[in-house]
PDB file of C-alpha atoms in Angstrom:
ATOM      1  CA  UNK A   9      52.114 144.995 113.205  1.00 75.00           C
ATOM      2  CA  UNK A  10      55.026 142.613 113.398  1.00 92.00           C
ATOM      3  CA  UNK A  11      58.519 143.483 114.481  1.00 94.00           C
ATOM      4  CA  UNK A  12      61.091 142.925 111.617  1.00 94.00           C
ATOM      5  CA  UNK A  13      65.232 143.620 111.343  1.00 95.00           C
ATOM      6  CA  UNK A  14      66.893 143.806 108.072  1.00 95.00           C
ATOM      7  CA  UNK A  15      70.174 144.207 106.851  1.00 96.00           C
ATOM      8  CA  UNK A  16      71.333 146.992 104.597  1.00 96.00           C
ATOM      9  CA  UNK A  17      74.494 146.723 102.882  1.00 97.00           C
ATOM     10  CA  UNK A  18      76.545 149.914 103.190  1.00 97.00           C
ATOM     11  CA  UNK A  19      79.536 149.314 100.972  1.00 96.00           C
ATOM     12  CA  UNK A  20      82.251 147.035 101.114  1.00 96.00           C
ATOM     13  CA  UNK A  21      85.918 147.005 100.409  1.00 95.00           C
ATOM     14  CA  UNK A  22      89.206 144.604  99.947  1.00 94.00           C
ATOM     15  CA  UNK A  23      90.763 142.634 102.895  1.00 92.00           C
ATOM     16  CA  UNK A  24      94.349 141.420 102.868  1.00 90.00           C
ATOM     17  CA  UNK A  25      94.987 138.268 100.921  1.00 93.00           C
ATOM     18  CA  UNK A  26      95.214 135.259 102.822  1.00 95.00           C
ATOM     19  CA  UNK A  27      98.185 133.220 101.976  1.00 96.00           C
ATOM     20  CA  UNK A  28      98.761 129.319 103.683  1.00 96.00           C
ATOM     21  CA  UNK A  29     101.675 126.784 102.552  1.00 95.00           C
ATOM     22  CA  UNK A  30     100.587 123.243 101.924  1.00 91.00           C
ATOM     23  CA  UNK A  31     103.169 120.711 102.226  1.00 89.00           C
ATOM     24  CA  UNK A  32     102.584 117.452 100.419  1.00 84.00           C
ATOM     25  CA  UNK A  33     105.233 114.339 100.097  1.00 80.00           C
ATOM     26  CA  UNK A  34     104.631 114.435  96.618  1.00 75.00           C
ATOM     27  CA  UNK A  35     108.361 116.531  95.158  1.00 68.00           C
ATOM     28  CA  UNK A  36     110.598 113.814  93.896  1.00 74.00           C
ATOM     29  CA  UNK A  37     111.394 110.792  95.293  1.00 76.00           C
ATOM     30  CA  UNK A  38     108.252 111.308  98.139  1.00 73.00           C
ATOM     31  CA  UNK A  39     110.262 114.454  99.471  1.00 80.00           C
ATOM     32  CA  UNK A  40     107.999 117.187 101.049  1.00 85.00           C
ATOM     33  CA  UNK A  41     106.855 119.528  98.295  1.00 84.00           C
ATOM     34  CA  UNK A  42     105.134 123.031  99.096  1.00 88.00           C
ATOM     35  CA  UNK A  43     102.514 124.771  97.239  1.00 90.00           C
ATOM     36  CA  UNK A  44     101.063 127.869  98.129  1.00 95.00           C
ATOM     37  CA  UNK A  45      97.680 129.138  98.430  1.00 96.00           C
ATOM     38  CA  UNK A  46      96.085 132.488  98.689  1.00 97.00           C
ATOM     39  CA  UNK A  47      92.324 133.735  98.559  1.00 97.00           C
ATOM     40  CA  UNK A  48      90.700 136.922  98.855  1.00 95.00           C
ATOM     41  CA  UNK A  49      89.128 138.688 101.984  1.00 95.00           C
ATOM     42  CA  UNK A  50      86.273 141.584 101.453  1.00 96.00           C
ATOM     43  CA  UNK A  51      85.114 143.334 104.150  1.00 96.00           C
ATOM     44  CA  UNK A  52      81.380 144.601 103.927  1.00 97.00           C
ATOM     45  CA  UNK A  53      79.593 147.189 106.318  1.00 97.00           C
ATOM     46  CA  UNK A  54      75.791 146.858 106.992  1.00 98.00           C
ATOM     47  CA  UNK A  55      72.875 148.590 108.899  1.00 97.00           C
ATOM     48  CA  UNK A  56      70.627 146.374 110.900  1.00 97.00           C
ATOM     49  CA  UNK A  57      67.423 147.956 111.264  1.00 96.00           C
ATOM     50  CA  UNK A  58      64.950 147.014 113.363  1.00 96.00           C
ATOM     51  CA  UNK A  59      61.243 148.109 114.113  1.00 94.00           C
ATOM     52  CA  UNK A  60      57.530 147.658 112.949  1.00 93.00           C
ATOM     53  CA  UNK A  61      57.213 146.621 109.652  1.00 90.00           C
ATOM     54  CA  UNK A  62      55.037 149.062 108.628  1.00 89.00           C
ATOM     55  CA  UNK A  63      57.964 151.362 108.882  1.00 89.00           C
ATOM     56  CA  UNK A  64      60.772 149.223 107.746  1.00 89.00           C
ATOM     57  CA  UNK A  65      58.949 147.432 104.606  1.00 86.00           C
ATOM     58  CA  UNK A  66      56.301 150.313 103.820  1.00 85.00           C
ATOM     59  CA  UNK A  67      58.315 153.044 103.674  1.00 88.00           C
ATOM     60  CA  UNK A  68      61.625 151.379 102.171  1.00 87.00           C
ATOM     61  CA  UNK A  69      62.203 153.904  99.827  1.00 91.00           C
ATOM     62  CA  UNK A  70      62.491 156.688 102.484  1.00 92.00           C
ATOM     63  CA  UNK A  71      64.409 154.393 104.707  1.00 92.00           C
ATOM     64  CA  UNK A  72      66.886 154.022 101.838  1.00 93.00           C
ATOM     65  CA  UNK A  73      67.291 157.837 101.545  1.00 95.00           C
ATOM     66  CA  UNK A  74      67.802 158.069 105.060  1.00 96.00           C
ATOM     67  CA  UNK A  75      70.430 155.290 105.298  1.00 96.00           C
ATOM     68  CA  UNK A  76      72.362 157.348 102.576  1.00 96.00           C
ATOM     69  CA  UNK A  77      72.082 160.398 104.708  1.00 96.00           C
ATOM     70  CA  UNK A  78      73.149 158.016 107.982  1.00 96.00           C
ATOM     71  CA  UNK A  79      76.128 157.005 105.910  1.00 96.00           C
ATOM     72  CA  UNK A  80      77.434 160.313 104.847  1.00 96.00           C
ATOM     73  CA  UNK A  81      77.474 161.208 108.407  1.00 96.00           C
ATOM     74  CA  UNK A  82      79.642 157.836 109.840  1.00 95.00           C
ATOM     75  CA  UNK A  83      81.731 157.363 106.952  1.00 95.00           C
ATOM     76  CA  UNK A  84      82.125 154.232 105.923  1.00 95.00           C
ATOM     77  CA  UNK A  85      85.955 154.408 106.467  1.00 94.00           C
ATOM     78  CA  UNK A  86      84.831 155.494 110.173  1.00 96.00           C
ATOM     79  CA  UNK A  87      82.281 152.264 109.926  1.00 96.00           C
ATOM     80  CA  UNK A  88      85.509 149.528 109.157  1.00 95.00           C
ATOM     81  CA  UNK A  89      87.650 151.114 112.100  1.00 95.00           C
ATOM     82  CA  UNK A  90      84.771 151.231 114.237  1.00 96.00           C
ATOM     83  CA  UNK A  91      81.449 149.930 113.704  1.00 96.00           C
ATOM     84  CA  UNK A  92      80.502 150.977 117.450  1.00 95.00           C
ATOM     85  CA  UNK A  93      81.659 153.947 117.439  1.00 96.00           C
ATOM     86  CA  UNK A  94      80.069 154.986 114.121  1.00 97.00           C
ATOM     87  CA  UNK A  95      76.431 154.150 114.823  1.00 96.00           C
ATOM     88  CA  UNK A  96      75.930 157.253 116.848  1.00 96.00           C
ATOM     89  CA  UNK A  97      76.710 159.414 114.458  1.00 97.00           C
ATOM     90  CA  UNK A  98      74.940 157.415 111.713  1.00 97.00           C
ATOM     91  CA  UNK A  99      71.783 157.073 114.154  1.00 96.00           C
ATOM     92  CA  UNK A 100      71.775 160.833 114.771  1.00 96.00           C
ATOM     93  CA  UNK A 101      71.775 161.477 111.179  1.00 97.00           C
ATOM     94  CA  UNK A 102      69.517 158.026 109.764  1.00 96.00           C
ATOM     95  CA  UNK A 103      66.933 159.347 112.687  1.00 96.00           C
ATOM     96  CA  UNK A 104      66.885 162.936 111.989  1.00 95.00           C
ATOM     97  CA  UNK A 105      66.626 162.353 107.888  1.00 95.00           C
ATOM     98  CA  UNK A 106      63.082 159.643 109.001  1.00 93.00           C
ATOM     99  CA  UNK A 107      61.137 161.319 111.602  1.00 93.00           C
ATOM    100  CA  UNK A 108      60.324 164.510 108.769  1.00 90.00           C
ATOM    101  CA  UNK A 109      57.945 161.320 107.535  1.00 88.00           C
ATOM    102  CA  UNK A 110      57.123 159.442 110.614  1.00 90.00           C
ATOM    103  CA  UNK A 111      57.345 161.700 113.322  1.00 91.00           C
ATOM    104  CA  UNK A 112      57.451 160.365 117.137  1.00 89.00           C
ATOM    105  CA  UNK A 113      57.614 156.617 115.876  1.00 92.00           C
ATOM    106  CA  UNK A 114      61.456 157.230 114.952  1.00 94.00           C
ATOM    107  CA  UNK A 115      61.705 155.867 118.763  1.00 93.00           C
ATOM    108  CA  UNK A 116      60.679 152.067 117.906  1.00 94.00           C
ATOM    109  CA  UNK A 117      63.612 151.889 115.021  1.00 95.00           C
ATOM    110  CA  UNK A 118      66.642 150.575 116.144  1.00 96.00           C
ATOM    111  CA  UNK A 119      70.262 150.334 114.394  1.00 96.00           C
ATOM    112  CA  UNK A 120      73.058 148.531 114.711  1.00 97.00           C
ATOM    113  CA  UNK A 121      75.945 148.689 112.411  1.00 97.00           C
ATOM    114  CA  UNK A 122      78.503 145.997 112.000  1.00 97.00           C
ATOM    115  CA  UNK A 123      81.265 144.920 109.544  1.00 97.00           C
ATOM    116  CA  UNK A 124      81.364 141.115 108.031  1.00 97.00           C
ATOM    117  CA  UNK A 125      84.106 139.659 106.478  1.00 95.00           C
ATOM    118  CA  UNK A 126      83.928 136.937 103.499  1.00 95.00           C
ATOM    119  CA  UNK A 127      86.913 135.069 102.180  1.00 94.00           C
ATOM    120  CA  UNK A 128      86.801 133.239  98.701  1.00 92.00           C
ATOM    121  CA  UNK A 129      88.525 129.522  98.134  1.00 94.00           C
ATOM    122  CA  UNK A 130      91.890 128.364  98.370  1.00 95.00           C
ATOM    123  CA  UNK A 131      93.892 128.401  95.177  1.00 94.00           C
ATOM    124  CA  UNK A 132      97.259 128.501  93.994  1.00 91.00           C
ATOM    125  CA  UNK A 133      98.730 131.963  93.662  1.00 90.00           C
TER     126      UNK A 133
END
């Protein structure tokens, strides 16, 4: 029985647009010329699990119930303020929901939610 973590995306949502001036000496006459970029930010929240794979790949389709019922309780609006401060209450809940099927093994899972933030290319606006 190996020891396994995966990542469970939890929903994401829209960052603030990133916006940079270039200048370039290419206006007329080789004056400084400014073009501006922007690119978009998402933020997405995710639940590492970690434990026996037996558990985590076996019995994926409870575990995916359970993260629902984990989410429900954090919020994920509580999960982009706070990833920290969420996972107890999504732990509690994600914990409760999986030892109905697995009993006193719910002790070798652990979570960890966190927030990641992707940003697209630079382009003109």
């Amino acid at each position: 029985m190996a020891q396994i973590c995966k990542e469970h995306s939890l929903g994401w949502t829209k960052g603030i647009r990133q916006s940079k001036v270039v200048w370039r000496n290419n206006g007329p006459f080789g004056t400084p010329s400014p073009t501006l970029y922007c690119r978009d930010t998402i933020y997405t929240a995710y639940a590492e699990l970690c434990g026996p794979d037996d558990i985590i790949d076996t019995l994926q389709e409870y575990v995916n119930d359970c993260i629902k019922v984990g989410l429900a309780a954090a919020t994920l609006t509580t999960i982009f303020a706070s990833p920290g401060a969420a996972t107890p209450a999504f732990e509690a809940a994600f914990k409760g929901c999986l030892s109905a099927k697995i009993g006193d093994r719910i002790n070798e899972i652990g979570v960890h939610l966190t927030v990641k933030d992707t940003t697209g290319d630079w382009g003109k606006c």
